Coordinates of C-alpha atoms and ligand atoms in Angstrom, one line a residue:
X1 CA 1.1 -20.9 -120.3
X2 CA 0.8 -18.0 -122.0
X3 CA -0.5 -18.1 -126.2
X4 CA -1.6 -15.5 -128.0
X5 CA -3.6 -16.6 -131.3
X6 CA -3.6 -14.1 -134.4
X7 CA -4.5 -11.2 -132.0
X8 CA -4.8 -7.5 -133.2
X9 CA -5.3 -4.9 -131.6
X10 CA -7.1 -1.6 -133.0
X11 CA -7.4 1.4 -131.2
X12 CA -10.0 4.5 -132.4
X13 CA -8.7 7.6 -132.4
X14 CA -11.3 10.6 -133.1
X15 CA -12.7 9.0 -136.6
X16 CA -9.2 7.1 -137.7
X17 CA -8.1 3.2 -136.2
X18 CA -4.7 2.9 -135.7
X19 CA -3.9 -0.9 -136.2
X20 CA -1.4 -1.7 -133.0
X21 CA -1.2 -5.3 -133.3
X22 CA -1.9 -6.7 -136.9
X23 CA -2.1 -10.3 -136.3
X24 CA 0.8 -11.4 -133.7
X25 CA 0.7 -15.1 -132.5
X26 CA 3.4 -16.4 -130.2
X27 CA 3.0 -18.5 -127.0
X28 CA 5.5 -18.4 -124.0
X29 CA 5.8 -21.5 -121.7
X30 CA 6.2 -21.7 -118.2
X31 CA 9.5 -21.1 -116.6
X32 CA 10.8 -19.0 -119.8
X33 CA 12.5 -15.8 -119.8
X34 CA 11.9 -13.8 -122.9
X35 CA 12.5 -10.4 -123.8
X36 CA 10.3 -8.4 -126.3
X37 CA 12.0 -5.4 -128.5
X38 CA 11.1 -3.5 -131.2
X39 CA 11.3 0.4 -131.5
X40 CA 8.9 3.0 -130.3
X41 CA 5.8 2.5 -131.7
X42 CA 5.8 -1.4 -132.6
X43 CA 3.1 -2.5 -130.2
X44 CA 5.4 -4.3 -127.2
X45 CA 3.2 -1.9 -124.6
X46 CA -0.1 -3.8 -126.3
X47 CA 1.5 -6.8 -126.0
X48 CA 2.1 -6.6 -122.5
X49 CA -1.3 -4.9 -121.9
X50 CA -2.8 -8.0 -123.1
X51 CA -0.4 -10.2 -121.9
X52 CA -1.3 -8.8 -118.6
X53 CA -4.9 -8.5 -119.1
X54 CA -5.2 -4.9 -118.6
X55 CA -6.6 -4.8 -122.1
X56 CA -8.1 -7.4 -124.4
X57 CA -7.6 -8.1 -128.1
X58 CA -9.8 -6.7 -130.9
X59 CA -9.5 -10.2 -132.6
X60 CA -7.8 -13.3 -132.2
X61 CA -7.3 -15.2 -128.8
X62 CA -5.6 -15.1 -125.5
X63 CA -5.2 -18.1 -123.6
X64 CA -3.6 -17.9 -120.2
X65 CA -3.0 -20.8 -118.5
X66 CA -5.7 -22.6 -120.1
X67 CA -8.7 -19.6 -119.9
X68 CA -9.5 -17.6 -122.7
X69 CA -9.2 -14.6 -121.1
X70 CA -9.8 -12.6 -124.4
X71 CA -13.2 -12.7 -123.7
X72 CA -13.5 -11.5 -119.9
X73 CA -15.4 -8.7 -118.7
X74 CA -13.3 -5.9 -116.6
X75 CA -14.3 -8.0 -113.1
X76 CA -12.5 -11.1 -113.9
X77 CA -9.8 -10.1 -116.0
X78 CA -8.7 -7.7 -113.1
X79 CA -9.3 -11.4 -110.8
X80 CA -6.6 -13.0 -112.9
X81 CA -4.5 -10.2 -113.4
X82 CA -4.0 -10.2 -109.5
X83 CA -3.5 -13.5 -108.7
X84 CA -1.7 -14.4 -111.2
X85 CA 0.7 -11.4 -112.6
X86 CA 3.3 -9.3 -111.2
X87 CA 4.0 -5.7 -113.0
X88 CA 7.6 -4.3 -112.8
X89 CA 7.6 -0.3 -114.1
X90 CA 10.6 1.6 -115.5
X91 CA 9.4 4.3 -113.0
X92 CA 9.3 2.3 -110.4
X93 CA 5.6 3.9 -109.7
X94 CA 6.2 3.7 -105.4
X95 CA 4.3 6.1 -103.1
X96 CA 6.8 8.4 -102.1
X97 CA 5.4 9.0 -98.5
X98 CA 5.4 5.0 -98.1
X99 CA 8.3 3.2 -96.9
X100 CA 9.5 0.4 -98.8
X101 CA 8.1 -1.9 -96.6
X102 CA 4.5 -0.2 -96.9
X103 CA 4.5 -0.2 -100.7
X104 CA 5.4 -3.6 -100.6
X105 CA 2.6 -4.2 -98.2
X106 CA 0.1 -2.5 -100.6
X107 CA -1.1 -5.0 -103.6
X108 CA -2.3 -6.9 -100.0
X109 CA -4.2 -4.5 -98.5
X110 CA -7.3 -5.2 -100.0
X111 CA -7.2 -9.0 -99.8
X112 CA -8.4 -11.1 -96.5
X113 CA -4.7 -11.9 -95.1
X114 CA -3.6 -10.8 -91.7
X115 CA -0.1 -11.6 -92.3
X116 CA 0.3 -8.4 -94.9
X117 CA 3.9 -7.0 -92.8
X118 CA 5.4 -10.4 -92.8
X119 CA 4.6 -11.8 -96.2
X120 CA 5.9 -7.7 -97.4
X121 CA 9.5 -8.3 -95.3
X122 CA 9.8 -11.8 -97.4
X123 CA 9.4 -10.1 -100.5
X124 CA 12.0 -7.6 -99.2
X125 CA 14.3 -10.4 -98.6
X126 CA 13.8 -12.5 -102.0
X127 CA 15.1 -9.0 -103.3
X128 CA 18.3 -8.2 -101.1
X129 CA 16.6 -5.4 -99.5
X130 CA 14.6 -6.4 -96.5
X131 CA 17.6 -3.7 -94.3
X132 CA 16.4 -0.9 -96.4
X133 CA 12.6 -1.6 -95.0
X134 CA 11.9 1.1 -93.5
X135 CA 13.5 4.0 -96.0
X136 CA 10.9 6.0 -97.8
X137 CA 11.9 5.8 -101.9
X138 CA 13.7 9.0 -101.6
X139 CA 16.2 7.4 -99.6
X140 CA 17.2 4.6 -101.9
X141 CA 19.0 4.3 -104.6
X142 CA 17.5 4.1 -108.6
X143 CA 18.4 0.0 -108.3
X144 CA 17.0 -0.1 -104.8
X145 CA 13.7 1.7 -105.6
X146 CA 13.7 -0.9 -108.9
X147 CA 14.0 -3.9 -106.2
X148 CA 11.6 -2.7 -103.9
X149 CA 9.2 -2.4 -107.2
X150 CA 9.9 -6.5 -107.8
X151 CA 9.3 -7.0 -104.2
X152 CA 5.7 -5.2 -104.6
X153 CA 5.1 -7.5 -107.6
X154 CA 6.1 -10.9 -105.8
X155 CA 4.1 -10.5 -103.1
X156 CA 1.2 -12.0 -103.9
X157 CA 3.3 -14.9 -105.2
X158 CA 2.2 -14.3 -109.1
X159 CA 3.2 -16.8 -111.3
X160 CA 4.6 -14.4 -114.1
X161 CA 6.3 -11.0 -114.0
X162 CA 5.4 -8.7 -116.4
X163 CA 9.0 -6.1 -116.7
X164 CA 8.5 -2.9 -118.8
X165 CA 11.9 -1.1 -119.8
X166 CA 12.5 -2.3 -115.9
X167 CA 16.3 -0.9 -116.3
X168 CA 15.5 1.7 -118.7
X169 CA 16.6 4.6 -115.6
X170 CA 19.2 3.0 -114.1
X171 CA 22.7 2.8 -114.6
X172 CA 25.2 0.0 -115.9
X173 CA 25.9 -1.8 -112.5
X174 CA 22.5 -1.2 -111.0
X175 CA 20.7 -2.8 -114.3
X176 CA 22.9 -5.8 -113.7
X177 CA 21.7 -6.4 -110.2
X178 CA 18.4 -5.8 -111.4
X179 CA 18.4 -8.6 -114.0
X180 CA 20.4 -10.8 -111.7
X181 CA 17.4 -10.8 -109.7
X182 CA 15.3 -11.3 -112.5
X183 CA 17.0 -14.7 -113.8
X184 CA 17.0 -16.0 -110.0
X185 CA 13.4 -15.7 -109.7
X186 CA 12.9 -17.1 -113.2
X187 CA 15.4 -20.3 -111.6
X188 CA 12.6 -20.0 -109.2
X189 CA 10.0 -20.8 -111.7
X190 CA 8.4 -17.7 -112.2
X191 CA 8.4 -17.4 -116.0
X192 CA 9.6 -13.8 -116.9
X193 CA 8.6 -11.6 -120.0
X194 CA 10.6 -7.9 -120.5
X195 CA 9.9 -5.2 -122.6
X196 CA 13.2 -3.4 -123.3
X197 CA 15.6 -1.7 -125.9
X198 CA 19.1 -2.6 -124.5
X199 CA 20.9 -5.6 -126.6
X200 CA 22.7 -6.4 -122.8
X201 CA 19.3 -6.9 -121.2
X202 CA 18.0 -9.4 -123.9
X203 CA 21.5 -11.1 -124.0
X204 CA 20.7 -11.9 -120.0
X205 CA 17.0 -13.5 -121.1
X206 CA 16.6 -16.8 -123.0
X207 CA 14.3 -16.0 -126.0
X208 CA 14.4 -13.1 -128.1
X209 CA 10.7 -11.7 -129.5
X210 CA 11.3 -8.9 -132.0
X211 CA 8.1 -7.3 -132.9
X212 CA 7.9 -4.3 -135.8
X213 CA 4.8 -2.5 -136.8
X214 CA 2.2 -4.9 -135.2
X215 CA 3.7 -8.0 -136.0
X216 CA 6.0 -10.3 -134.5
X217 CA 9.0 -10.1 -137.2
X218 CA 11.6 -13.0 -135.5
X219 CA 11.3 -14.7 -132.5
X220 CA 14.9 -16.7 -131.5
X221 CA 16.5 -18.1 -128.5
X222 CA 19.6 -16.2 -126.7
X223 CA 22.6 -18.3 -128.0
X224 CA 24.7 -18.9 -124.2
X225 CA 22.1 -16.6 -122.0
X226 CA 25.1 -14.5 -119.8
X227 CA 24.8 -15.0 -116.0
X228 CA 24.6 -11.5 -113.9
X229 CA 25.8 -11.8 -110.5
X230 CA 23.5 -11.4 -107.9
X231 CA 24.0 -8.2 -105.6
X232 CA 23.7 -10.4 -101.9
X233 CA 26.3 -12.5 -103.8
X234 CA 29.8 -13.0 -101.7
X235 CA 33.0 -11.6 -103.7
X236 CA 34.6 -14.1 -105.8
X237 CA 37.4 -15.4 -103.3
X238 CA 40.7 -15.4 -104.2
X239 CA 40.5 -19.4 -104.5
X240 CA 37.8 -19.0 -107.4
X241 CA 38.7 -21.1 -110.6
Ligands
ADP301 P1 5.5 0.4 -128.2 O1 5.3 -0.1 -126.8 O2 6.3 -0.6 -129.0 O3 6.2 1.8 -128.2 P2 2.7 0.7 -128.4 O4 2.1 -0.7 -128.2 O5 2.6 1.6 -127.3 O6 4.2 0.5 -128.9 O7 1.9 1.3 -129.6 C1 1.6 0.7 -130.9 C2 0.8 1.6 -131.7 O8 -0.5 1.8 -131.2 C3 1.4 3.0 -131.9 O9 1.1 3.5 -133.2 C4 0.6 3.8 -130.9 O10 0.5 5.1 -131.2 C5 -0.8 3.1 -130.9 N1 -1.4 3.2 -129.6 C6 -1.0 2.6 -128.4 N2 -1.9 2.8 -127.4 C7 -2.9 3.6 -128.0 C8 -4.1 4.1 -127.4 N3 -4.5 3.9 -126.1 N4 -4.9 4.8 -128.2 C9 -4.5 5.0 -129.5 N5 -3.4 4.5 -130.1 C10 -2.6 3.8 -129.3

């Protein structure tokens, strides 16, 4: 699904190239969940850039889904990117004079659908948060805000999610529900990539990409991927085995 061939990626700055990506091949199949880490610096956010076709590769190849996208001008890269990729932000990045409901509503705005309100409330509800509608971003919580962010990226039914540090500012217990989420939409089919430094978020994904100056430097599966529990889940019951 996704397959990136020796890309690289060089960016000029002033008179100097900095080299972000030197060469990094890897290919994600559908219905994975992979996590990519590496320190600061290491070229994840070029990866995902690309990945997501906000940016294209100096060299080398990107193939999603069978087009080479590497090769797209601005019009049809962004075409792809929105029908076929949802972005989750560590920020969040909702209007904060929007409801939750409205910024869900938002990727849909400028498409032909007259069902924009409804097909926004079912993308609350994949998420656990279709009572918290109406609520403005100040009035939810850090793992709210993150789920109402998931909801704005499912709505136009992508068939990847694209998560940068998605839990890097929230706590413990709120990054669990958010990665719960994350591996029931991936048992939905949606294949999932995350960016992200935390050894307990990769140990929730199946496949571990560790990339270092450029280059993709291992690249292993999770050995017994942990379950989180979902938040809308019922209490274990006393009865539980
Ligand atoms: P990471 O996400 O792992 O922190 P990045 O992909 O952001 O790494 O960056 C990889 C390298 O490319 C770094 O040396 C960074 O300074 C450089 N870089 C990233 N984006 C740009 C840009 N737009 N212009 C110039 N250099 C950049």
């Amino acid at each position: 699904m996704i397959e990136l061939i020796d890309v690289t990626k060089v960016y000029r700055m002033g008179n100097v190239d900095v080299a972000a990506l030197q060469g990094v091949t890897l290919s994600v199949a559908e219905g994975e969940m992979v996590a990519i880490v590496g320190p600061s610096g290491s070229g994840k956010s070029t990866i995902m850039n690309i990945v997501g076709c906000l940016d294209v590769p100096t060299s080398g190849r990107y193939v999603l889904e069978g087009d080479d996208v590497g090769q797209l001008g601005d019009d049809r890269l962004a075409e792809i990117r929105n029908q076929k990729i949802g972005f989750v932000f560590q920020t969040y990045n909702l209007l904060p004079r929007l409801t939750a409901l409205a910024n869900v509503e938002m990727p849909l705005l400028y498409g032909n659908g007259h069902d924009g309100r409804r097909r926004a409330l079912e993308a609350l509800e994949r998420v656990g948060l279709a009572h918290r509608a109406h609520h403005r971003p100040t009035e939810l919580s850090g793992g709210e805000q993150q789920r109402v962010g998931i909801a704005r990226a499912l709505v136009k039914e992508p068939s990847i999610l694209l998560a940068d540090e998605p839990t890097g500012n929230l706590d413990s217990k709120s990054s669990v529900e958010i990665i719960a989420i994350l591996q029931r939409l991936n048992d939905e089919g949606i294949t999932v990539v995350i960016v992200t430094h935390e050894p307990d978020i990769v140990s929730h994904t199946k496949r571990a990409i560790s990339v270092l100056d450029g280059r993709v430097v291992s690249d292993v599966p999770v050995d017994g991927t942990r379950r989180a529990a979902a938040p809308s889940a019922p209490a274990p019951s006393g009865g539980a085995r």
